[in-house]
Structure formats: structure tokens, C-alpha cells
Amino acid sequence: MIGIKDVAREAGVSVGTVSNVINRPDLVSEATRVRVLSVISRLGYVRSESARQLRAGASRIVALLVLDMGNPFFVDLASGAERAAREAGLRVIVCNSAQDAAEEADYVALFTELRVRGVLVTPADPAGRSLEALRRQNIPYVLTDRVSSDADACSVSVDDVTGGRLAAQHLIDAGHRSIVYVGGRADVPQVRDRRAGALAALAGAGLPPSALVDVTTGRLDVAAGRDAGARLLGLGPRPGAVFCANDLLTLGVLQSLFDAGVRVPDQMAIVGYDDIEFAAAAAVPLTSVRQPAAAMGRIAMELLAEETAQAGVPHTHRQIVLQPELVVRSSSLRRG
């Protein structure tokens, strides 16, 4: 690997002069600058950004660790975070835990090795054990799509209890008195909170908790939704309304219903969650609870940039909760 000393020797100048050409060219004469840049180009020298940052004592690299990059919700979140990072003069590396706590722990270990400036993370481990490594290394982090119970960290989340209530209330208002809830593991906070909101809507309508029928999935993707759709078709009596914990599950359920010849929404109404781009483009446009994913990523990055802007300056950690919005489309509206 070509180093700065090789460039200096070949150009007949000091290492300090090469550094000035790269970082402070106004301090170097034009003739010297041209000669050094010519050597850099000929040798193919690339400066070590990580080494420069370590010497300066502050990295410009922020890590973003999401649950599932196959979910457009997290793509939108990453987009919002990346735009805010650029405005703050930072750069983002995006990693995917694939909803696996072991993968998450491996990535956190990598972040500590790289000495990143900070981390935005949606934890795959509900207990948040991997975050302990960040705390030990004094690496700031902000939780995204989670409410922090830690006074030493910021968080940006959505009020999922309200979101679940909006979804179920919409179905109740349409005349449904029993709702199937297709959700993932109960230890996932979003799944639990959205279910709690649905139960609250049922209670408000004078309906018992048994009016919410659970169909549980191991994951929150389209394949799991297809499997859940096949199972709910076997329920007796067959339900007339389904609320899914996210839109990927909803799309999978919709596929199963189509394959079985069940008409949506005439025979079964469906409501999803996230309002990803594909929700409006589905064969039957999906009613969904919209989360402000890009805003979540932007706010989280702004909080992290604020916390890491100047060492030693006190930072007040904040837990910001955004509000969801119900977007009504064809999948929940009976015709005529």
C-alpha cells in the first residue's frame, strides 16, 4: 500500500508538505502543489480517512443499524438519516441486523473497532444487550422506532398504541365486531403496542378482548404474511376483518386471500401498518397506518449530531414520539 512517506520521497518534499497539499493547499506554492498532486496520481495514493480522523480525535462516520433492509420502511428511515447527516458534514454506513440479535452484536463490535462517531439503531434484541458495548466505549447512540427506557440515550419513535387504535377503530366503524391481528413475536415492542391499541379500540366499542383473534408470525415479512393468510382462512367462523402489524405481512396475507378466491374488501377487509410505497400500488390498494419514517431518521440523526458536536458540552437526552396517521384506501372499504 502506497503511503504518504512514499509520496513525499518521490516528490522530494517533506511529509508535512504532502499533508498540506491534501488538507491545506493554500499553504503550498502552486509549483509544489502541482508536483505533489502529480506524484499522488501516478502512485495511486489514497489517504487513510480513518487514520486522519483518529489523529483529529473525531470520526465523521455514523453507523445506522436497522432491522430489515428488505422493508421499505427502513429504507425511508435511512434516507431521512442520510440527508440529515450530509447537512451536518457526516457520512453514514448502513448495516442490516436481519432481525437477528447475534448479527446485531457483531455489527456493534465492528462499530466499536471503527470508533464511529455514533450509532442510530433499531435493536433486534428486545433486551438491548448489545447496546452495553456502546456504553462501555462511550459511543453515543440514538434509538430509532423504539422508546428509550435509558436516561442516557435519545430515542425517536411513533406512538404505536395510537396507531393500533386507529386501525382497529376504522374496522369497528365499518361494522366489524371481530378482528384478526396478524403480528410477530410479542416481545417486539411495535407488535405489542399495536395490539394494545387495537384492544383499546375494541374495549371502547364495548367489545371483549376475545374479539381480537391473534395469528402470530415468527417474522415480519411477506412470506410470513402468506403463511398467516393460509392459517386465518382456516379459522372458524372465517373473520371479516384483518389488521396486520406491518405492510409486508399485509401484502403476504393479500396474496393468500387472492389465491383462495377471497374478495377484498367485500369478503374480508384488511388494514396494514407503515404505509410503504407498495401499499398504494397493491392489486387492491391497502388501507394503512402511516409512519413518518423519513422524519424519524432525520430527527434521530439531528439528535446524534447535536450530542456529538462538541466534546464535553452537556447534552439533554430526549425521547421524541411522533404521531401516526390512518390512510384509507380500497382494502377496507366495502363497495355499494
Coordinates of C-alpha atoms in Angstrom, one line a residue, residues 29 37 76 99 113 117 194 200 209 336:
S29 CA 3.1 27.1 -3.7
L37 CA -0.5 16.0 -6.9
D76 CA -37.2 5.5 4.1
Q99 CA -33.9 -9.2 13.0
E113 CA -13.5 -1.2 16.4
R117 CA -18.9 8.9 15.9
R194 CA -50.1 -2.0 18.0
A200 CA -58.2 -0.4 23.4
P209 CA -60.7 -8.9 24.3
G336 CA -72.0 -0.4 -2.6

